[in-house]
Coordinates of C-alpha atoms in Angstrom, one line a residue:
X1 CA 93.4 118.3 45.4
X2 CA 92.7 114.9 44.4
X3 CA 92.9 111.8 47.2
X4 CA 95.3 110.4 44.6
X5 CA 97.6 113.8 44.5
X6 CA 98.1 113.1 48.3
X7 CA 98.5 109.8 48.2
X8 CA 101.9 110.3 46.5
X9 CA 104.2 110.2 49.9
X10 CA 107.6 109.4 49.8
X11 CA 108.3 105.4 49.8
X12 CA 109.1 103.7 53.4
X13 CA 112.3 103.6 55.4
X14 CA 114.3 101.5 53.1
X15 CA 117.9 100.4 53.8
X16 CA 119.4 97.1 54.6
X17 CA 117.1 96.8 57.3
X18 CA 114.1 96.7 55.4
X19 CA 111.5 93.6 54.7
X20 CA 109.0 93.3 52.4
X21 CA 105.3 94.8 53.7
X22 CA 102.9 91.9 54.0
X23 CA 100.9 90.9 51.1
X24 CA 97.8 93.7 50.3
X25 CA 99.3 96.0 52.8
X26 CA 101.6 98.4 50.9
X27 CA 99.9 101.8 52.5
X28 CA 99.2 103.5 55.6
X29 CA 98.4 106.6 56.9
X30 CA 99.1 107.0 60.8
X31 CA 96.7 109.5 62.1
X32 CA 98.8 111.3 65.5
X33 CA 101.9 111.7 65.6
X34 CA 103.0 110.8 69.3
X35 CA 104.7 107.5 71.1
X36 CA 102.0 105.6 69.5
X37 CA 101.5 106.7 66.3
X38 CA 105.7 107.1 65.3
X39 CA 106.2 103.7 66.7
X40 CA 103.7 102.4 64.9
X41 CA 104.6 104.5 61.4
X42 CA 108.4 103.5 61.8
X43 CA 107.6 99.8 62.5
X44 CA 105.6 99.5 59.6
X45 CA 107.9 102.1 57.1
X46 CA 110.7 99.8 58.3
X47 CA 109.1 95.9 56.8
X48 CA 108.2 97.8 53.6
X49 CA 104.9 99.7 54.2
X50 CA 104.8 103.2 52.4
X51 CA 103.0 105.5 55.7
X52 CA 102.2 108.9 55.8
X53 CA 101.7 110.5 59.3
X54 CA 99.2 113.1 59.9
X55 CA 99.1 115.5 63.0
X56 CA 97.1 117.8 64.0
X57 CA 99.8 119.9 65.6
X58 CA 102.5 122.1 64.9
X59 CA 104.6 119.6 66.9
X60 CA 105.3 115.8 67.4
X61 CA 105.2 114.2 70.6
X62 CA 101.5 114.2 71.2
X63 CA 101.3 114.3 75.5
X64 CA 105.4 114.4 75.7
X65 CA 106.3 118.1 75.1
X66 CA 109.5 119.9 75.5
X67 CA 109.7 122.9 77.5
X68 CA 113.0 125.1 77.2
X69 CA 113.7 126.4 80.7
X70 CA 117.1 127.9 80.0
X71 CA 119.9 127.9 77.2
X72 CA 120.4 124.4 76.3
X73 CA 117.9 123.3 78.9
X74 CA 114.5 121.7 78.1
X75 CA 112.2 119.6 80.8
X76 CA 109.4 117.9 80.4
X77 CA 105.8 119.6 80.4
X78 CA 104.0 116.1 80.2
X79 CA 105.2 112.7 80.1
X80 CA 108.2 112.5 82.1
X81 CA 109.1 109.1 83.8
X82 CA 110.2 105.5 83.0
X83 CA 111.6 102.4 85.2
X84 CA 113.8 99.2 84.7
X85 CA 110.1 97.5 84.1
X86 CA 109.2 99.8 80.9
X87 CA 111.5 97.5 78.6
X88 CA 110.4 98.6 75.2
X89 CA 110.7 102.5 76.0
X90 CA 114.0 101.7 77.4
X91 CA 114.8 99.4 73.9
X92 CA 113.4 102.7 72.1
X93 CA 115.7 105.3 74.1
X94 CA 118.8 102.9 73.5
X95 CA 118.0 102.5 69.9
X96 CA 117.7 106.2 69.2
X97 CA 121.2 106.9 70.9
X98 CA 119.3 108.9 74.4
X99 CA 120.2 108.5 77.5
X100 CA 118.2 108.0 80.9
X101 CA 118.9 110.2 84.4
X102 CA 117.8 109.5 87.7
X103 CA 115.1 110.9 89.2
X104 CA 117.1 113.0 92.4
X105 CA 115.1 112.3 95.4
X106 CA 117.7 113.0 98.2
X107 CA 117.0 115.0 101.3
X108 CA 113.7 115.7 103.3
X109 CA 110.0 116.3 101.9
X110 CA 107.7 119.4 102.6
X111 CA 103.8 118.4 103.7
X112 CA 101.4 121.1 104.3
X113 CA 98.1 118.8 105.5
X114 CA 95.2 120.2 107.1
X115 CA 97.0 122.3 109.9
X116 CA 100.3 120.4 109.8
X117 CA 103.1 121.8 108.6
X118 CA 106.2 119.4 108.6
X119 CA 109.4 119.0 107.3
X120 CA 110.5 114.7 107.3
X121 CA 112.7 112.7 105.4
X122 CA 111.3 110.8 102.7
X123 CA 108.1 110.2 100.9
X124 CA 105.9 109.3 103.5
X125 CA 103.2 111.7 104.4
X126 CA 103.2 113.1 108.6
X127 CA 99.2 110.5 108.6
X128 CA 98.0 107.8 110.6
X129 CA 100.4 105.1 109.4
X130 CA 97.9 102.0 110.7
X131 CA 94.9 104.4 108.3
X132 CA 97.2 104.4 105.0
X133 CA 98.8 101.0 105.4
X134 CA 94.8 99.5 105.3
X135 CA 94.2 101.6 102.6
X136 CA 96.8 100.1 100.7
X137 CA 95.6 96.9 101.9
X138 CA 92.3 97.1 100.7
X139 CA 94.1 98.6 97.7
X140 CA 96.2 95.7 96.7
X141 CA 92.7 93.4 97.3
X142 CA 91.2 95.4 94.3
X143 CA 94.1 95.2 92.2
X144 CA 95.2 91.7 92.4
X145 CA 91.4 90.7 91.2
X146 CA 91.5 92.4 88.1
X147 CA 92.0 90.1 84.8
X148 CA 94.5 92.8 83.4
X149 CA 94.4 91.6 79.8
X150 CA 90.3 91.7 79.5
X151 CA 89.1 93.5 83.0
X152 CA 85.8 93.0 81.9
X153 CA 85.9 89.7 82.9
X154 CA 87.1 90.4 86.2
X155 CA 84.9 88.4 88.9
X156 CA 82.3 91.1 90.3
X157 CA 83.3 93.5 87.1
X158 CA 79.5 94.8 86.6
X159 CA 79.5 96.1 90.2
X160 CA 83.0 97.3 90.5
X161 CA 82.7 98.8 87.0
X162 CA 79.2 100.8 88.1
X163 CA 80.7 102.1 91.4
X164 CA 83.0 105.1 91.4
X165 CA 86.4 105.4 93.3
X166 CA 84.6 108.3 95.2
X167 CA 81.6 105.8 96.5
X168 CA 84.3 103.3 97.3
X169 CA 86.3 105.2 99.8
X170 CA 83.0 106.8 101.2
X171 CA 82.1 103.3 102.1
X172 CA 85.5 101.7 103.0
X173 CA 87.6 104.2 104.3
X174 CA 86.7 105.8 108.2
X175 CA 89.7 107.4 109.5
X176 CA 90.2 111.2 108.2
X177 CA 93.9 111.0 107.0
X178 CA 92.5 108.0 105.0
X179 CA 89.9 109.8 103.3
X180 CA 92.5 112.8 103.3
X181 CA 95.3 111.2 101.6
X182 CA 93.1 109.2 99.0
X183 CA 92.2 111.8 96.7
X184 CA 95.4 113.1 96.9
X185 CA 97.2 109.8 96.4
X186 CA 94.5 109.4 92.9
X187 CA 95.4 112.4 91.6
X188 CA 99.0 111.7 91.7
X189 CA 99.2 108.0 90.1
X190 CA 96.1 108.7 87.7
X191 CA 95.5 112.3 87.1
X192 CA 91.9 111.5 88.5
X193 CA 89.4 112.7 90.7
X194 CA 87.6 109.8 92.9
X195 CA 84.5 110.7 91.4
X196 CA 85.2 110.8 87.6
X197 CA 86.8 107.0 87.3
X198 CA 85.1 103.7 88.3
X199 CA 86.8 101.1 90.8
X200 CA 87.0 98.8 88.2
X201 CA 89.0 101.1 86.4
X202 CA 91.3 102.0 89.0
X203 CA 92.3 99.1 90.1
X204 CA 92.9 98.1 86.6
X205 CA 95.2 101.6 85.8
X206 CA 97.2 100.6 89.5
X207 CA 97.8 97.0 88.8
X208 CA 98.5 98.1 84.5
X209 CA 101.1 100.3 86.2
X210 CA 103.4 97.1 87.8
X211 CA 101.5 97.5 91.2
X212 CA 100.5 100.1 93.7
X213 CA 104.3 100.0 95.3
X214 CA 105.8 100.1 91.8
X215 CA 103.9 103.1 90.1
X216 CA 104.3 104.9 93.6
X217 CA 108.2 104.6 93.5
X218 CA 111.3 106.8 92.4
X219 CA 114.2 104.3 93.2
X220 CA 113.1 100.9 91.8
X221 CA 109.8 102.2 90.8
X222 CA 108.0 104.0 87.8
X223 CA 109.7 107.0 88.6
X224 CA 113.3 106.1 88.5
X225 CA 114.0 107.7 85.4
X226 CA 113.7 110.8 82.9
X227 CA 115.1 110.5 79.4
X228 CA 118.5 113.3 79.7
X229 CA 117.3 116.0 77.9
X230 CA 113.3 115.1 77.5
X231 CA 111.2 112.7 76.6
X232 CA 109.9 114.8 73.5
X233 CA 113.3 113.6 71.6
X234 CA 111.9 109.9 71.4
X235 CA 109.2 111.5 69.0
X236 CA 111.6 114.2 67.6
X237 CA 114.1 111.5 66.3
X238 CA 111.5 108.7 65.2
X239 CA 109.7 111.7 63.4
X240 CA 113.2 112.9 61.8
X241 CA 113.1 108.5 60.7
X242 CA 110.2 109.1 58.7
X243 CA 111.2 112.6 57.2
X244 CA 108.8 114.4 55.0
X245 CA 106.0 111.6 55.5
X246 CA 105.2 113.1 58.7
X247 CA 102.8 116.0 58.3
X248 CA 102.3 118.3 60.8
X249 CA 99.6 121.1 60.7
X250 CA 97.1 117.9 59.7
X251 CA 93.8 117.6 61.8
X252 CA 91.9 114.3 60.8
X253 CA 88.1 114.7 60.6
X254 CA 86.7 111.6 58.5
X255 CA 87.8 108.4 57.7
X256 CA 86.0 106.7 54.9
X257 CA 86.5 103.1 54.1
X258 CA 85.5 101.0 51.1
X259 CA 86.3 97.3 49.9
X260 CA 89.3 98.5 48.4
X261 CA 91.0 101.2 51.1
X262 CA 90.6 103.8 53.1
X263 CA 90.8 107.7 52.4
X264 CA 91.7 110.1 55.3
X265 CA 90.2 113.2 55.0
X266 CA 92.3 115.9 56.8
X267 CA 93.1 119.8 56.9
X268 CA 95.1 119.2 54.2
X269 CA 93.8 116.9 51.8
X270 CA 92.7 113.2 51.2
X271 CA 95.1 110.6 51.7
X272 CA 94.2 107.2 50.0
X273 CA 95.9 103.8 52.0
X274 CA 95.5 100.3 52.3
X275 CA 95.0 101.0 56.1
X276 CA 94.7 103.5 58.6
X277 CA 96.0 103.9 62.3
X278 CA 94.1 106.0 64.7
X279 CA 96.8 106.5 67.1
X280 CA 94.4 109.3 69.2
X281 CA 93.5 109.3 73.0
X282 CA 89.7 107.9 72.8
X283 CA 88.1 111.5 73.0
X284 CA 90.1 113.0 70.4
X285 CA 89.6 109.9 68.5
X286 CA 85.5 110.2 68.5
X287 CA 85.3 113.8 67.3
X288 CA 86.4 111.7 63.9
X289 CA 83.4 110.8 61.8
X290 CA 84.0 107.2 61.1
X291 CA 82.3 105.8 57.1
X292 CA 80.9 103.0 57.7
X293 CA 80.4 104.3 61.6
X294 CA 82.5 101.6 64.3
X295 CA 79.6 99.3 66.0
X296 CA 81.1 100.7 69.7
X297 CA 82.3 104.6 70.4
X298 CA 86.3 104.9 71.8
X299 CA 84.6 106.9 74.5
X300 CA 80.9 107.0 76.2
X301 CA 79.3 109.9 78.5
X302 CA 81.1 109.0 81.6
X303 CA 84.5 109.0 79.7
X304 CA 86.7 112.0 81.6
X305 CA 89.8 114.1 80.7
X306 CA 92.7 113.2 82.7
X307 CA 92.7 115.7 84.5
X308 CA 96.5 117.3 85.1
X309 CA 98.0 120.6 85.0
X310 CA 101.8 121.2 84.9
X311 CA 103.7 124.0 87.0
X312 CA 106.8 124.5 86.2
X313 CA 108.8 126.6 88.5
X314 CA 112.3 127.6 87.5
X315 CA 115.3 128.9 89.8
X316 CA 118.9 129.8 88.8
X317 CA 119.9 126.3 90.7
X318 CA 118.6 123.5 92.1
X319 CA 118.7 126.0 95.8
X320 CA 116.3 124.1 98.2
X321 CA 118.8 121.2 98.2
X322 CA 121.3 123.8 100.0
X323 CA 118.0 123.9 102.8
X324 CA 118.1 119.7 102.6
X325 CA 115.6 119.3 100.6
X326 CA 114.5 117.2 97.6
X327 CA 112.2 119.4 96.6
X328 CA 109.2 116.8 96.8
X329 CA 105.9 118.0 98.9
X330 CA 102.3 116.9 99.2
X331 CA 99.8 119.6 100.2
X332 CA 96.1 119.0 101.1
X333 CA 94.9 122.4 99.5
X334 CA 96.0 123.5 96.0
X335 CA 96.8 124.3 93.4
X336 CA 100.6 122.6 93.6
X337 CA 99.1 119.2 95.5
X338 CA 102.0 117.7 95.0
X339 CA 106.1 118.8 93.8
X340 CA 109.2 117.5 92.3
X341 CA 112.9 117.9 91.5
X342 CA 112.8 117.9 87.9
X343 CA 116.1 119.9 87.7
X344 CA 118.6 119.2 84.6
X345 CA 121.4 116.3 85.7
X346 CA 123.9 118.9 85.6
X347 CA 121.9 121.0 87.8
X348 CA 122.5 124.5 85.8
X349 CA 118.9 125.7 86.5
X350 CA 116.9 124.5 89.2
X351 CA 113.5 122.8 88.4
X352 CA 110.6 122.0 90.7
X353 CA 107.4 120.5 89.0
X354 CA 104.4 121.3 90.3
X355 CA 101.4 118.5 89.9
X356 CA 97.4 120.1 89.3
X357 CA 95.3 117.3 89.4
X358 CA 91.9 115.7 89.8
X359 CA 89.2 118.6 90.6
X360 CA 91.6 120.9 91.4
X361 CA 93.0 120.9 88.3
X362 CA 89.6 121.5 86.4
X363 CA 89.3 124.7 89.1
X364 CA 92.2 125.6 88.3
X365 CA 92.0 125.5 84.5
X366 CA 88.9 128.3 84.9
X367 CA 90.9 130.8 86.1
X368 CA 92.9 133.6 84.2
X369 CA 96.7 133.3 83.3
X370 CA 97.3 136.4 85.8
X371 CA 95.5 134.4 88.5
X372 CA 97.1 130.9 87.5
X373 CA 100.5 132.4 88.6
X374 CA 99.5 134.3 91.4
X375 CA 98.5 131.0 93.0
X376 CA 101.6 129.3 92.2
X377 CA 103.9 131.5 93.3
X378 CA 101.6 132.3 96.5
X379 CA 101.6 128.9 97.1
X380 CA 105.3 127.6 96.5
X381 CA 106.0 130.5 99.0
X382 CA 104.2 128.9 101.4
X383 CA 105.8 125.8 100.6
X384 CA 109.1 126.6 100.3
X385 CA 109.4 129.7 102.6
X386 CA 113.2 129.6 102.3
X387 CA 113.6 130.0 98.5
X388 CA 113.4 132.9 96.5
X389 CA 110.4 133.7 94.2
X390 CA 111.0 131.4 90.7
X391 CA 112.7 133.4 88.0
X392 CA 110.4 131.3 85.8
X393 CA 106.9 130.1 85.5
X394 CA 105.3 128.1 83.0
X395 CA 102.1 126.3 83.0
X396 CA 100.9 123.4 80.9
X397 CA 96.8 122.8 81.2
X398 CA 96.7 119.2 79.8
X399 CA 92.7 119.0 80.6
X400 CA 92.1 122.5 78.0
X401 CA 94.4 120.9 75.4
X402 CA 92.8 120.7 72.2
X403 CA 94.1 117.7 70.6
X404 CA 94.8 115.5 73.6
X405 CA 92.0 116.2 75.6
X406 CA 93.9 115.7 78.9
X407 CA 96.6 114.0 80.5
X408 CA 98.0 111.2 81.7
X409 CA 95.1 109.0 80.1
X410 CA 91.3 109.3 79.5
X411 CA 89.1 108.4 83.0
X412 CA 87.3 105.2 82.3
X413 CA 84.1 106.2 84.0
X414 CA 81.5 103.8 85.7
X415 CA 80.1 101.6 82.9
X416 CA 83.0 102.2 80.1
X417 CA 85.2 99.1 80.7
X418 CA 82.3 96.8 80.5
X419 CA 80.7 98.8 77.2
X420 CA 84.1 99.3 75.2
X421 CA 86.2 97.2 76.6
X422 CA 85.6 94.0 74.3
X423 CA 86.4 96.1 71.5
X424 CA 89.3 98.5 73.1
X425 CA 91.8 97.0 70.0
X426 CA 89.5 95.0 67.5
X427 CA 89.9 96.9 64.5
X428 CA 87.0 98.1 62.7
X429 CA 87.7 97.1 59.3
X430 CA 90.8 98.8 57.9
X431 CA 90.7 101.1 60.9
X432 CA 93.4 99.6 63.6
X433 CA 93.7 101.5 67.1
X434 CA 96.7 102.7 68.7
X435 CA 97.3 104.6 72.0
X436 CA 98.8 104.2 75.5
X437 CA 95.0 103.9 76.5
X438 CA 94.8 100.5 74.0
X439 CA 97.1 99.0 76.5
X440 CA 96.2 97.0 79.0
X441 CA 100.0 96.7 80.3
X442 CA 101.3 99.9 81.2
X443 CA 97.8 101.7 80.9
X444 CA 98.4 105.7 80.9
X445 CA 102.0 105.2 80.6
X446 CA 104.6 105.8 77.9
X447 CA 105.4 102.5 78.1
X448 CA 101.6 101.5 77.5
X449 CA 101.9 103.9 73.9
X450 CA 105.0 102.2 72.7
X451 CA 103.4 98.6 72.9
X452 CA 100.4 99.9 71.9
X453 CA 102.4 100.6 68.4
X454 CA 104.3 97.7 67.9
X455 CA 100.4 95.4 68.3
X456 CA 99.3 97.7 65.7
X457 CA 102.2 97.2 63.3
X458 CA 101.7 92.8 64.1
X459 CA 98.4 93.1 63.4
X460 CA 98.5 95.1 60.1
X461 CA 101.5 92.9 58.9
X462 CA 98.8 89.9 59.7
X463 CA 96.1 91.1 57.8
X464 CA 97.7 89.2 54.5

């Protein structure tokens, strides 16, 4: 089948709403079909552009995925939460007639740590208060220095950018439940282990994020919020915008340009445009061979998965609140180092999340599915010795996923801000970038992947 044949896509949005496409730029093929990739396609099918969107999945949503738990019931398996501060997710979610749901964080927390075992109200872990409160000091030091729109020009970026997190707190932090709670605390806000991600780069992803204290929080914080009924709907109804332009079953491997266009070669054909949007996390993105080749890679050799695992633990009701609990624990071993209450509003099934990250979730990713839930379960009785075994299991390995290559966001690794930074959203040619890790507000985030897809649709509506 001829480029041309495929080339023949249905025209854009259309409707009262529409405006003319700016001059030149009357095509585009979006390659992914997640938050980036559908805001993108719908902002530019909406001014006039005729877009196709290729994924390689049998799904939308990219790293926001549905999971049905029970009848009627679906949670999130990836990219689950959203605060007051994420104001074009939030203008998305109004706009496609969803609704947000607090994040229920009442009653006391579970921490198993080293050879405590303790039962307290609240978030805060049973540590040496004075040890974490200067490791949030020295914290906020690293993330208030950080030029968040070009962190390669941060002052001291070439040093901070060749150390690792892990050298860092080998150096700077001396009391145990520091050094302790650190990893832990990484895992949880950046689906890292210390020694996969440079300092440069995580002070970068914490200040992105609105702040150590922000990206940490449920009430008032990044965590506030899930969208009722999952966050996959914000893809599902932005998809069902675009209609039969959206092609699923689609993997991209080339992208050819020449002075007239572009033709995306996929799975299913060649699709001739005016433009093309790569709207892939940077691995994904570089397994695409690139004619004429981009003068820097998305990703270099140091460049890691984000490294999470889901658990997803389900219970006829939401029973540990009965016991006065919220259902939130941080554990010191694995492989559930951290849980949540991720139970429906309406509390008709009960829903803890278990979190797999950093190295444990790489460990963890090794073993067999028999084995996988036979740690869960082992563990969330150990947990939660008062509950039940689940009546449910599912796990989600983000780090062996095929097309996202990990979860939240790729691991900058030493020397990658200072290599591909300069270039993280400079278009190569016809060739414009799109992803939450093209964002340097809201970096990892879904917040990050929807402004990531309105720049692109700005800047292809510049081109002229």
């Amino acid at each position: 089948m001829t480029g041309s044949d495929r080339a023949t896509t249905p025209p854009g949005t259309g409707g009262a709403g529409t405006t003319p496409a700016a001059a030149g730029v009357t095509t585009a093929v979006v390659v992914g079909a997640g938050l980036a990739g559908l805001t993108a396609a719908t902002g530019l099918a909406a001014r006039g552009v005729d877009v196709t969107v290729l994924e390689a999945r049998e799904r939308v949503g990219g790293r926001t995925h549905g999971l049905p738990v029970a009848p009627g019931h679906q949670v999130d398996a990836g990219a689950a939460y959203l605060g007051e501060r994420h104001t074009e997710l939030l203008a998305l979610v109004k706009d496609l007639g969803l609704d947000t749901t607090p994040t229920t964080m009442l009653g006391a927390g579970r921490f198993l740590l080293g050879r405590e075992d303790t039962t307290r109200d609240g978030r805060f872990p049973p540590l040496n208060a004075v040890a974490l409160g200067d490791l949030f000091e020295q914290l906020d030091v690293l993330t208030a220095a950080v030029r968040l729109d070009a962190p390669w020009l941060t002052p001291d970026a070439a040093r901070l950018d060749t150390l690792t997190a892990a050298a860092w707190a080998d150096r700077q932090l001396t009391h145990p439940d520091a050094r302790l709670f650190f990893p832990l605390f990484l895992g949880e806000m950046m689906a890292a282990d210390p020694a996969d991600v440079s300092v440069l780069h995580m002070a970068f992803y914490l200040r992105s994020g609105g702040g150590i204290r922000y990206l940490n929080a449920f009430e008032g914080g990044a965590q506030q919020d899930r969208i009722a009924g999952g966050a996959h709907q914000v893809c599902e109804r932005l998809a069902g915008r675009l209609g039969a332009r959206v092609r699923l079953g689609e993997a991209v491997h080339a992208v050819h340009q020449d002075e007239d266009g572009v033709t995306v070669h996929s799975t299913g054909g060649a699709y001739r445009a005016k433009v093309a949007v790569i709207a892939l996390p940077p691995l994904p993105a570089d397994a695409v061979q690139y004619r004429p080749a981009p003068p820097v890679r998305r990703a270099g050799e140091r460049t890691a998965r984000g490294c999470a695992v889901k658990a997803t633990l389900v219970y006829p009701e939401p029973l540990w609140r009965a016991h006065g609990l919220s259902g939130w624990s941080v554990n010191a071993e694995g492989p559930l180092l951290s849980t949540v209450d991720d139970s429906p509003a309406d509390g008709g099934v009960g829903v803890l999340t278990g979190f797999i990250t950093g190295n444990e979730a790489r460990r963890f990713g090794a073993l067999g599915p028999r084995e996988q839930r036979t740690a869960v379960v082992e563990q969330a009785a150990r947990v939660f010795p008062m509950l039940p075994p689940p009546t449910g299991l599912h796990i989600t390995d983000w780090v062996n996923e095929r097309y996202s290559q990990g979860c939240y966001a790729a691991l900058r690794g030493p020397g990658d801000w200072l290599r591909y930074g300069p270039t993280l959203t400079a278009p190569h040619r016809r060739v414009h970038w799109a992803g939450t890790e093209t964002s340097t507000e809201y970096f990892g985030l879904m917040e990050g992947a929807v402004r990531s897809g309105h720049r692109v649709v700005a800047e292809v509506l510049a081109r002229g």
